[in-house]
Each structure stands twice: as C-alpha cells, then as structure tokens.
CSV table of C-alpha atoms and ligand atoms in Angstrom, one decimal:
chain,number,residue,atom,x,y,z
A,111,MET,CA,0.2,0.0,0.0
A,112,THR,CA,3.3,2.3,0.0
A,113,THR,CA,3.4,3.7,-2.9
A,114,PHE,CA,4.3,7.4,-2.0
A,115,ASP,CA,8.4,7.4,-3.4
A,116,ASN,CA,8.8,10.1,-0.6
A,117,PRO,CA,7.0,9.8,2.6
A,118,VAL,CA,7.1,13.6,4.1
A,119,PHE,CA,4.0,15.8,2.9
A,120,CYS,CA,4.1,18.6,3.8
A,121,ALA,CA,1.4,20.2,6.3
A,122,LEU,CA,0.0,23.6,4.3
A,123,ASP,CA,-1.3,25.5,7.5
A,124,THR,CA,-2.8,28.6,6.6
A,125,ALA,CA,-5.2,31.1,5.9
A,126,GLU,CA,-3.4,32.6,3.3
A,127,ARG,CA,-3.7,32.0,0.1
A,128,ALA,CA,-0.3,33.3,-1.5
A,129,ARG,CA,1.0,31.8,1.5
A,130,ALA,CA,-0.3,28.3,0.9
A,131,LEU,CA,1.0,28.4,-3.3
A,132,GLU,CA,4.4,30.2,-2.3
A,133,LEU,CA,5.3,27.3,0.2
A,134,ALA,CA,3.8,24.4,-1.9
A,135,ARG,CA,5.8,26.0,-4.5
A,136,GLN,CA,8.7,26.1,-2.3
A,137,VAL,CA,8.4,22.3,-1.5
A,138,SER,CA,7.3,20.0,-3.7
A,139,PRO,CA,10.0,19.3,-5.0
A,140,ALA,CA,11.4,17.5,-1.5
A,141,VAL,CA,8.2,16.4,-0.3
A,142,GLY,CA,6.4,13.6,-1.7
A,143,GLY,CA,2.5,14.9,-1.1
A,144,LEU,CA,0.9,18.3,1.0
A,145,LYS,CA,-1.1,18.4,3.5
A,146,ILE,CA,-4.2,20.4,3.1
A,147,GLY,CA,-6.3,20.2,6.7
A,148,MET,CA,-9.7,22.4,8.5
A,149,GLU,CA,-7.4,26.1,8.9
A,150,ALA,CA,-6.4,26.0,5.1
A,151,PHE,CA,-9.7,24.7,3.4
A,152,TYR,CA,-11.8,26.5,6.0
A,153,ALA,CA,-10.0,29.9,4.7
A,154,LEU,CA,-8.9,28.9,0.8
A,155,GLY,CA,-12.0,26.8,-0.4
A,156,ARG,CA,-12.8,24.3,-3.2
A,157,ASP,CA,-10.5,27.2,-5.4
A,158,GLY,CA,-7.7,27.3,-3.1
A,159,TYR,CA,-7.5,23.8,-3.1
A,160,GLU,CA,-7.2,22.8,-6.6
A,161,ALA,CA,-5.0,25.9,-7.1
A,162,ILE,CA,-2.6,23.8,-4.5
A,163,ALA,CA,-3.3,20.8,-6.5
A,164,GLU,CA,-1.7,22.2,-9.6
A,165,THR,CA,1.5,21.3,-7.9
A,166,GLY,CA,0.6,18.0,-9.7
A,167,LEU,CA,1.5,16.4,-5.7
A,168,PRO,CA,-1.0,13.7,-4.1
A,169,ILE,CA,-3.1,15.8,-1.6
A,170,PHE,CA,-3.7,14.4,2.0
A,171,LEU,CA,-7.3,15.9,2.8
A,172,ASP,CA,-7.2,16.6,6.7
A,173,LEU,CA,-10.5,17.6,7.5
A,174,LYS,CA,-11.4,14.4,10.4
A,175,LEU,CA,-14.4,14.3,9.9
A,176,HIS,CA,-16.6,13.4,12.3
A,177,GLU,CA,-20.8,13.2,12.0
A,178,LEU,CA,-23.6,10.6,11.9
A,179,PRO,CA,-23.0,8.2,9.2
A,180,ASN,CA,-24.9,9.5,6.6
A,181,THR,CA,-23.9,12.7,6.8
A,182,VAL,CA,-20.2,11.5,6.4
A,183,ALA,CA,-20.7,9.3,3.0
A,184,GLY,CA,-22.6,12.5,1.9
A,185,ALA,CA,-19.5,14.6,2.7
A,186,VAL,CA,-17.0,12.1,1.6
A,187,ARG,CA,-19.1,12.1,-2.2
A,188,ALA,CA,-19.0,16.0,-1.9
A,189,LEU,CA,-15.2,16.0,-1.8
A,190,ALA,CA,-14.3,13.1,-4.1
A,191,PRO,CA,-14.7,15.7,-7.1
A,192,LEU,CA,-11.4,17.5,-5.9
A,193,SER,CA,-9.5,13.6,-6.1
A,194,PRO,CA,-7.2,13.8,-2.8
A,195,ALA,CA,-5.3,10.8,-2.4
A,196,ILE,CA,-6.1,10.5,1.0
A,197,LEU,CA,-9.1,11.7,3.7
A,198,ASN,CA,-10.1,11.8,6.9
A,199,VAL,CA,-12.1,10.6,9.5
A,200,GLN,CA,-12.4,11.2,13.4
A,201,ALA,CA,-12.2,6.7,14.2
A,202,SER,CA,-14.1,8.0,17.7
A,203,GLY,CA,-17.2,8.9,15.3
A,204,GLY,CA,-17.5,5.0,15.5
A,205,GLN,CA,-17.9,1.7,13.6
A,206,ALA,CA,-20.6,2.4,10.9
A,207,MET,CA,-19.4,6.4,10.6
A,208,MET,CA,-15.9,4.4,9.2
A,209,GLU,CA,-18.1,1.9,7.5
A,210,ALA,CA,-20.1,4.7,5.8
A,211,ALA,CA,-17.2,6.9,4.8
A,212,ALA,CA,-15.1,3.7,3.1
A,213,GLU,CA,-18.2,2.8,0.9
A,214,ALA,CA,-19.0,6.4,-0.1
A,215,ALA,CA,-15.4,6.7,-1.6
A,216,GLU,CA,-15.6,4.0,-3.4
A,217,GLY,CA,-12.0,2.7,-3.6
A,218,ARG,CA,-11.5,6.4,-5.4
A,219,ILE,CA,-9.6,8.0,-2.0
A,220,ARG,CA,-7.6,6.7,1.1
A,221,ILE,CA,-9.7,6.8,4.2
A,222,ILE,CA,-7.9,6.8,6.9
A,223,ALA,CA,-9.2,7.3,10.3
A,224,VAL,CA,-7.5,9.5,13.2
A,225,THR,CA,-7.1,8.0,16.3
A,226,VAL,CA,-5.6,9.7,19.1
A,227,LEU,CA,-4.2,13.1,18.7
A,228,THR,CA,-0.1,13.7,19.1
A,229,SER,CA,-1.0,17.0,21.1
A,230,LEU,CA,-3.0,14.6,23.7
A,231,ASP,CA,-0.9,12.3,26.1
A,232,ASP,CA,-2.3,10.1,28.9
A,233,ALA,CA,-3.2,12.1,31.6
A,234,ASP,CA,-5.4,14.0,28.6
A,235,LEU,CA,-7.4,10.7,27.9
A,236,ALA,CA,-7.6,9.6,31.0
A,237,ALA,CA,-9.4,13.5,31.9
A,238,GLN,CA,-11.4,12.2,29.3
A,239,ALA,CA,-12.0,9.2,31.3
A,240,ILE,CA,-10.7,6.9,28.5
A,241,SER,CA,-8.9,3.9,29.4
A,242,GLY,CA,-5.6,2.5,29.2
A,243,GLY,CA,-3.5,5.4,28.2
A,244,ALA,CA,-2.9,6.8,24.8
A,245,ARG,CA,-0.9,3.9,23.0
A,246,GLU,CA,-3.9,0.7,23.9
A,247,HIS,CA,-6.3,3.5,22.6
A,248,ALA,CA,-5.1,4.5,19.4
A,249,LEU,CA,-4.6,0.4,19.0
A,250,ARG,CA,-8.5,-0.1,19.7
A,251,LEU,CA,-9.4,2.4,17.1
A,252,ALA,CA,-7.1,1.2,14.7
A,253,ARG,CA,-8.5,-2.0,15.0
A,254,SER,CA,-12.2,-0.5,14.8
A,255,ALA,CA,-11.1,1.2,11.8
A,256,ARG,CA,-9.5,-1.7,10.0
A,257,GLU,CA,-12.2,-4.1,10.4
A,258,ALA,CA,-14.6,-1.3,9.5
A,259,GLY,CA,-13.1,-1.0,5.4
A,260,ILE,CA,-11.0,2.1,6.6
A,261,ASP,CA,-7.4,2.2,4.2
A,262,GLY,CA,-5.1,2.7,7.2
A,263,VAL,CA,-4.5,5.5,10.4
A,264,VAL,CA,-3.2,8.9,11.4
A,265,CYS,CA,-1.1,7.6,14.4
A,266,SER,CA,1.7,8.7,16.6
A,267,ALA,CA,5.1,6.8,15.5
A,268,HIS,CA,4.9,5.5,19.0
A,269,GLU,CA,2.4,3.4,17.8
A,270,ALA,CA,3.1,3.0,14.3
A,271,CYS,CA,4.7,-0.9,14.8
A,272,ALA,CA,2.2,-2.4,16.9
A,273,ILE,CA,-0.8,-0.4,14.9
A,274,LYS,CA,0.9,-2.6,11.3
A,275,ALA,CA,1.5,-5.9,13.8
A,276,GLU,CA,-2.0,-5.9,14.6
A,277,CYS,CA,-3.8,-4.4,11.4
A,278,GLY,CA,-1.2,-5.8,8.6
A,279,ALA,CA,1.6,-4.4,7.0
A,280,ASP,CA,-0.5,-2.7,3.9
A,281,PHE,CA,-2.8,-1.1,6.6
A,282,LEU,CA,-1.3,2.7,5.9
A,283,THR,CA,0.3,4.6,9.6
A,284,VAL,CA,0.1,8.7,8.2
A,285,VAL,CA,2.0,10.4,11.0
A,286,PRO,CA,2.1,13.6,13.0
A,287,GLY,CA,4.1,15.0,15.4
A,288,ILE,CA,7.8,14.5,13.8
A,289,ARG,CA,10.6,16.7,14.7
A,290,PRO,CA,14.1,16.9,13.4
A,291,ALA,CA,16.7,16.9,16.0
A,292,GLY,CA,17.2,19.9,18.0
A,293,SER,CA,13.5,21.4,17.1
A,294,ALA,CA,11.3,22.8,18.9
A,295,GLY,CA,8.2,20.3,19.8
A,296,ASP,CA,5.9,23.4,19.8
A,297,ASP,CA,2.0,22.0,20.9
A,298,GLN,CA,2.9,18.5,20.3
A,299,LYS,CA,3.2,15.7,22.9
A,300,ARG,CA,4.6,12.8,21.7
A,301,VAL,CA,7.5,13.5,19.0
A,302,LEU,CA,9.7,11.6,17.0
A,303,THR,CA,12.5,12.4,14.7
A,304,PRO,CA,11.8,11.8,11.0
A,305,ALA,CA,13.9,8.7,10.1
A,306,ALA,CA,13.1,7.5,14.0
A,307,ALA,CA,9.3,7.7,12.9
A,308,ARG,CA,10.1,6.0,9.6
A,309,ALA,CA,11.9,2.9,11.4
A,310,GLY,CA,8.8,2.9,13.7
A,311,GLY,CA,6.5,1.6,11.0
A,312,ALA,CA,5.3,5.4,9.6
A,313,ASP,CA,4.2,5.0,6.1
A,314,ILE,CA,3.9,8.8,5.6
A,315,LEU,CA,5.4,11.8,8.0
A,316,VAL,CA,2.8,14.3,8.3
A,317,ILE,CA,5.4,17.9,8.5
A,318,GLY,CA,4.3,21.2,9.4
A,319,ARG,CA,6.1,24.0,11.0
A,320,PRO,CA,9.6,22.5,10.8
A,321,ILE,CA,9.3,23.1,7.1
A,322,THR,CA,6.6,25.9,6.7
A,323,ALA,CA,8.1,28.4,10.0
A,324,ALA,CA,12.0,27.7,8.8
A,325,ALA,CA,13.6,31.0,7.4
A,326,ASP,CA,14.4,28.8,4.4
A,327,PRO,CA,11.4,26.0,3.6
A,328,ALA,CA,12.7,24.7,0.6
A,329,GLY,CA,16.2,23.9,2.4
A,330,ALA,CA,14.3,22.0,5.6
A,331,ALA,CA,12.5,19.5,3.6
A,332,GLN,CA,15.2,19.5,1.8
A,333,ASP,CA,17.4,18.4,5.1
A,334,ILE,CA,14.6,15.8,6.0
A,335,GLN,CA,15.0,14.2,2.6
A,336,LEU,CA,18.3,13.5,2.8
A,337,SER,CA,18.2,12.9,7.1
A,338,LEU,CA,15.8,9.6,5.7
A,339,ALA,CA,17.7,9.0,2.5
A,340,ALA,CA,21.1,8.5,4.7
B,1002,C5P,O1,3.6,22.2,12.5
B,1002,C5P,P1,3.2,20.4,12.7
B,1002,C5P,O2,4.8,19.4,12.2
B,1002,C5P,O3,3.2,20.4,14.1
B,1002,C5P,O4,1.9,19.6,12.5
B,1002,C5P,C1,1.2,18.7,12.6
B,1002,C5P,C2,0.3,18.3,11.5
B,1002,C5P,O5,-0.8,17.3,11.5
B,1002,C5P,C3,-1.0,19.8,12.0
B,1002,C5P,O6,-1.4,19.9,10.8
B,1002,C5P,C4,-1.6,18.6,12.4
B,1002,C5P,O7,-3.7,19.3,11.9
B,1002,C5P,C5,-1.6,17.7,11.8
B,1002,C5P,N1,-2.3,16.1,12.7
B,1002,C5P,C6,-1.6,16.6,13.9
B,1002,C5P,N2,-2.4,15.5,14.9
B,1002,C5P,C7,-2.9,14.3,14.1
B,1002,C5P,C8,-3.6,14.0,13.3
B,1002,C5P,C9,-3.1,15.8,12.2
B,1002,C5P,O8,-1.0,17.1,14.5
B,1002,C5P,N3,-3.7,13.3,15.1
C-alpha cells in the first residue's frame, strides 16, 4: 500500500492563499505530498485547494470528519471531485461512520481514521475518562478502523509499529508529531525524528512547522529528505 516514494507530506497550515501557494511551490521538489487541513481548506475553499493541487503532488485532505454516518458519507461524496489521495475521519465517530465513509469513497480515495491526536498524552485521555492510555486507545481505534474497511490511520510514531503488527503491513500509518533533531516541539507532546518515525513503521510523515516556519522551507524539506536517505 505504500506507494509514496518520498514519505514526507508537508502540512500547509495557513489561511493565506498566496502563502499556501508559495509554500507549495517551494517545497514541492523535496516532498512526496501536501496536506491541506481545516485552516487552509476553510479559509481558501475548493478554489484554493485546486490551485494548490496544480503542483501535481498527491494531497492529503485532513478535515477529520466526525458526524452521523449518512452525513459523513455525503461529505466524502461531495469532496470526491477534488480527488484527494487521502481523506480522513475521526475514528471516535464509530464503526458505522467509518464504514459509511469507506463505502462512499468507492475505492477512489484512501480513507484513513484519526486515532489519538499527537497533542494528547495519557493524562489528557484520563481526564476524558478514556482508559488504558494513548497507546492502548490508538490500537483499539485502529482495530475498529480496520474492521470498518478503512485504509489506515493517523497515529503517533510510537504506535505505528504495533498498529502494523495488528492490522497488517498494508494498513497505512500516517504520522504527525515529527520533529527533526534539535527543533521545537510546539504543541506536539509525542514527537519523534523523521528517521525514527520511519524506522518505527510510519508510511507517511506529516510535517508542518519544522518546514513551513523555517527561514528556508525548501532547504528544511530537503534536509529532512536527506536525513531519511542517510
Ligand atoms: O506543524 P506540525 O508538524 O506540528 O503539524 C502537524 C500537522 O499534523 C498539523 O497540520 C496537524 O493538524 C496534523 N495532525 C496532528 N495530529 C494528528 C492529526 C493531524 O498533528 N493526530
């Protein structure tokens, strides 16, 4: 299932169209794909999405859908003409919701499910009365996604290997919370370096601020690419 030669997807988290397009243009030679999330999509709309997609890179549309099964299925169908390579839903929306999303995609988009946000740790989950901690909960949600016919999950690099072992080598693991050695953690709590994440079973590395907030985004993306080739 891992068909992305370069596993790095750069997260274009900005509400400014010109900045999004400039970043996409700058980083495109050194990344395997682009991630368009809520901030960019809600601010720039389908038109902005299409302009970014003109780079020709695969797009991960990170809208984290979470609604009634029928509504999520409708949303997947409404987004299908944009042809994202990957679209995601929240695993916590439940098995029926994930099944509806997978069915609505008709094999044309890889639907993946968010397990546990990498900004959350065990204490945050305990505060929500979720037992077992982040790792156990992520595995629980990944199993449910697999059973629902979902193509993979968004998870922490710390769980990617265990998820692959349980759900199969072809079950896509998309991993945010990546920080090159020496860079700031920002609001991410469970971080790993790009190389450590790949070694830990991550198929796709979602990397935002270490690239987009760098003085030289193209250079930062290239350095990450080189660190993976080493
Ligand atoms: O800037 P940074 O590298 O932290 O960006 C990570 C990206 O991954 C953000 O766009 C964020 O929305 C996304 N993400 C995440 N944790 C998840 C799912 C997505 O950080 N579980």
